[in-house]
């Protein structure tokens, strides 16, 4: 299984991630992007944005991965950030990552496998 690398603001983290799980996360992020675009469109039309569902993705494999994003906090997909949590029995990492960077990292990972 290939390593998936997520680039962060200050460094990166790599872990084994099955391609099927990466594709599922990519689908979830695409749906999140649609919700973010809906919010941006409503704001541009000077409407009050309707509340959108948050992204809550979880994968339990070699490490537990959780990705969370509340689209109601961001005016556009380009400014959105996700809370990324990786943990196993010895270590836990919680950090913030740019949504657009995570999507790019996923696309690169899926293209290489």
mmCIF file of C-alpha atoms in Angstrom:
data_model
loop_
_atom_site.group_PDB
_atom_site.id
_atom_site.type_symbol
_atom_site.label_atom_id
_atom_site.label_comp_id
_atom_site.label_asym_id
_atom_site.label_seq_id
_atom_site.Cartn_x
_atom_site.Cartn_y
_atom_site.Cartn_z
ATOM 1 C CA UNK A 1 0.000 0.000 0.000
ATOM 2 C CA UNK A 2 1.365 3.403 -0.958
ATOM 3 C CA UNK A 3 1.860 6.230 1.531
ATOM 4 C CA UNK A 4 -0.482 9.181 1.397
ATOM 5 C CA UNK A 5 1.211 12.495 2.177
ATOM 6 C CA UNK A 6 -0.773 15.467 3.429
ATOM 7 C CA UNK A 7 1.054 18.775 3.101
ATOM 8 C CA UNK A 8 0.474 21.097 6.022
ATOM 9 C CA UNK A 9 1.319 24.758 6.575
ATOM 10 C CA UNK A 10 4.529 23.759 8.354
ATOM 11 C CA UNK A 11 5.564 20.312 7.200
ATOM 12 C CA UNK A 12 3.742 17.198 6.122
ATOM 13 C CA UNK A 13 2.520 13.873 7.404
ATOM 14 C CA UNK A 14 2.536 10.519 5.591
ATOM 15 C CA UNK A 15 0.648 7.345 6.389
ATOM 16 C CA UNK A 16 -0.647 4.214 4.692
ATOM 17 C CA UNK A 17 -4.079 4.862 3.245
ATOM 18 C CA UNK A 18 -6.019 2.436 1.028
ATOM 19 C CA UNK A 19 -7.006 3.774 -2.423
ATOM 20 C CA UNK A 20 -10.677 2.957 -1.759
ATOM 21 C CA UNK A 21 -10.637 5.112 1.362
ATOM 22 C CA UNK A 22 -8.912 7.921 -0.569
ATOM 23 C CA UNK A 23 -11.608 7.786 -3.225
ATOM 24 C CA UNK A 24 -14.323 7.891 -0.546
ATOM 25 C CA UNK A 25 -12.671 10.942 1.036
ATOM 26 C CA UNK A 26 -12.372 12.590 -2.379
ATOM 27 C CA UNK A 27 -16.130 12.061 -2.915
ATOM 28 C CA UNK A 28 -16.916 13.534 0.510
ATOM 29 C CA UNK A 29 -14.735 16.575 -0.247
ATOM 30 C CA UNK A 30 -16.457 17.071 -3.622
ATOM 31 C CA UNK A 31 -19.808 17.167 -1.813
ATOM 32 C CA UNK A 32 -18.378 19.602 0.731
ATOM 33 C CA UNK A 33 -17.154 21.836 -2.106
ATOM 34 C CA UNK A 34 -20.698 21.909 -3.503
ATOM 35 C CA UNK A 35 -22.025 23.014 -0.106
ATOM 36 C CA UNK A 36 -19.336 25.704 0.108
ATOM 37 C CA UNK A 37 -20.231 26.934 -3.393
ATOM 38 C CA UNK A 38 -23.892 27.122 -2.376
ATOM 39 C CA UNK A 39 -22.959 29.313 0.579
ATOM 40 C CA UNK A 40 -20.735 31.539 -1.591
ATOM 41 C CA UNK A 41 -23.491 31.946 -4.174
ATOM 42 C CA UNK A 42 -26.036 32.924 -1.535
ATOM 43 C CA UNK A 43 -23.621 35.452 -0.012
ATOM 44 C CA UNK A 44 -22.905 36.954 -3.451
ATOM 45 C CA UNK A 45 -26.642 37.344 -4.039
ATOM 46 C CA UNK A 46 -26.918 39.069 -0.649
ATOM 47 C CA UNK A 47 -29.089 36.275 0.684
ATOM 48 C CA UNK A 48 -28.786 34.771 4.114
ATOM 49 C CA UNK A 49 -26.926 31.475 3.626
ATOM 50 C CA UNK A 50 -28.795 28.317 4.537
ATOM 51 C CA UNK A 51 -27.087 26.096 7.060
ATOM 52 C CA UNK A 52 -25.050 23.327 5.418
ATOM 53 C CA UNK A 53 -23.995 19.962 6.838
ATOM 54 C CA UNK A 54 -20.417 19.560 8.047
ATOM 55 C CA UNK A 55 -17.927 17.080 6.618
ATOM 56 C CA UNK A 56 -17.223 14.367 9.174
ATOM 57 C CA UNK A 57 -15.076 11.682 7.547
ATOM 58 C CA UNK A 58 -13.579 8.811 9.541
ATOM 59 C CA UNK A 59 -11.374 5.927 8.461
ATOM 60 C CA UNK A 60 -9.978 3.244 10.750
ATOM 61 C CA UNK A 61 -7.024 1.401 9.246
ATOM 62 C CA UNK A 62 -3.369 1.277 10.255
ATOM 63 C CA UNK A 63 -4.074 4.689 11.729
ATOM 64 C CA UNK A 64 -7.369 6.351 12.551
ATOM 65 C CA UNK A 65 -8.030 9.335 10.267
ATOM 66 C CA UNK A 66 -10.682 11.934 10.941
ATOM 67 C CA UNK A 67 -11.368 14.932 8.717
ATOM 68 C CA UNK A 68 -13.812 17.606 9.881
ATOM 69 C CA UNK A 69 -14.946 20.828 8.216
ATOM 70 C CA UNK A 70 -17.862 23.111 9.024
ATOM 71 C CA UNK A 71 -18.707 24.846 5.723
ATOM 72 C CA UNK A 72 -20.823 27.447 7.516
ATOM 73 C CA UNK A 73 -17.641 29.119 8.779
ATOM 74 C CA UNK A 74 -16.198 29.939 5.342
ATOM 75 C CA UNK A 75 -17.262 32.317 2.598
ATOM 76 C CA UNK A 76 -15.748 30.240 -0.222
ATOM 77 C CA UNK A 77 -14.128 26.859 -0.933
ATOM 78 C CA UNK A 78 -10.769 28.604 -1.378
ATOM 79 C CA UNK A 79 -10.610 29.805 2.223
ATOM 80 C CA UNK A 80 -11.917 26.628 3.859
ATOM 81 C CA UNK A 81 -9.817 24.648 6.291
ATOM 82 C CA UNK A 82 -10.228 21.161 7.698
ATOM 83 C CA UNK A 83 -9.358 19.748 11.078
ATOM 84 C CA UNK A 84 -7.251 16.664 10.479
ATOM 85 C CA UNK A 85 -6.702 14.088 13.227
ATOM 86 C CA UNK A 86 -4.406 11.074 12.870
ATOM 87 C CA UNK A 87 -3.879 8.638 15.708
ATOM 88 C CA UNK A 88 -2.820 5.151 16.580
ATOM 89 C CA UNK A 89 -1.990 3.488 19.877
ATOM 90 C CA UNK A 90 1.236 5.503 20.303
ATOM 91 C CA UNK A 91 0.655 8.960 18.837
ATOM 92 C CA UNK A 92 -2.075 11.489 18.116
ATOM 93 C CA UNK A 93 -1.749 14.414 15.701
ATOM 94 C CA UNK A 94 -4.448 17.070 15.357
ATOM 95 C CA UNK A 95 -3.842 19.952 12.994
ATOM 96 C CA UNK A 96 -5.510 22.275 10.541
ATOM 97 C CA UNK A 97 -4.998 21.954 6.784
ATOM 98 C CA UNK A 98 -6.212 23.913 3.769
ATOM 99 C CA UNK A 99 -9.100 22.135 2.070
ATOM 100 C CA UNK A 100 -7.705 22.907 -1.380
ATOM 101 C CA UNK A 101 -4.285 21.463 -0.415
ATOM 102 C CA UNK A 102 -5.879 18.290 0.959
ATOM 103 C CA UNK A 103 -7.823 17.843 -2.283
ATOM 104 C CA UNK A 104 -4.642 18.356 -4.336
ATOM 105 C CA UNK A 105 -2.792 15.821 -2.169
ATOM 106 C CA UNK A 106 -5.610 13.301 -2.657
ATOM 107 C CA UNK A 107 -5.604 13.800 -6.416
ATOM 108 C CA UNK A 108 -1.816 13.326 -6.549
ATOM 109 C CA UNK A 109 -2.026 10.185 -4.403
ATOM 110 C CA UNK A 110 -4.765 8.635 -6.533
ATOM 111 C CA UNK A 111 -2.893 9.483 -9.742
ATOM 112 C CA UNK A 112 0.271 7.719 -8.551
ATOM 113 C CA UNK A 113 -1.439 4.447 -7.627
#
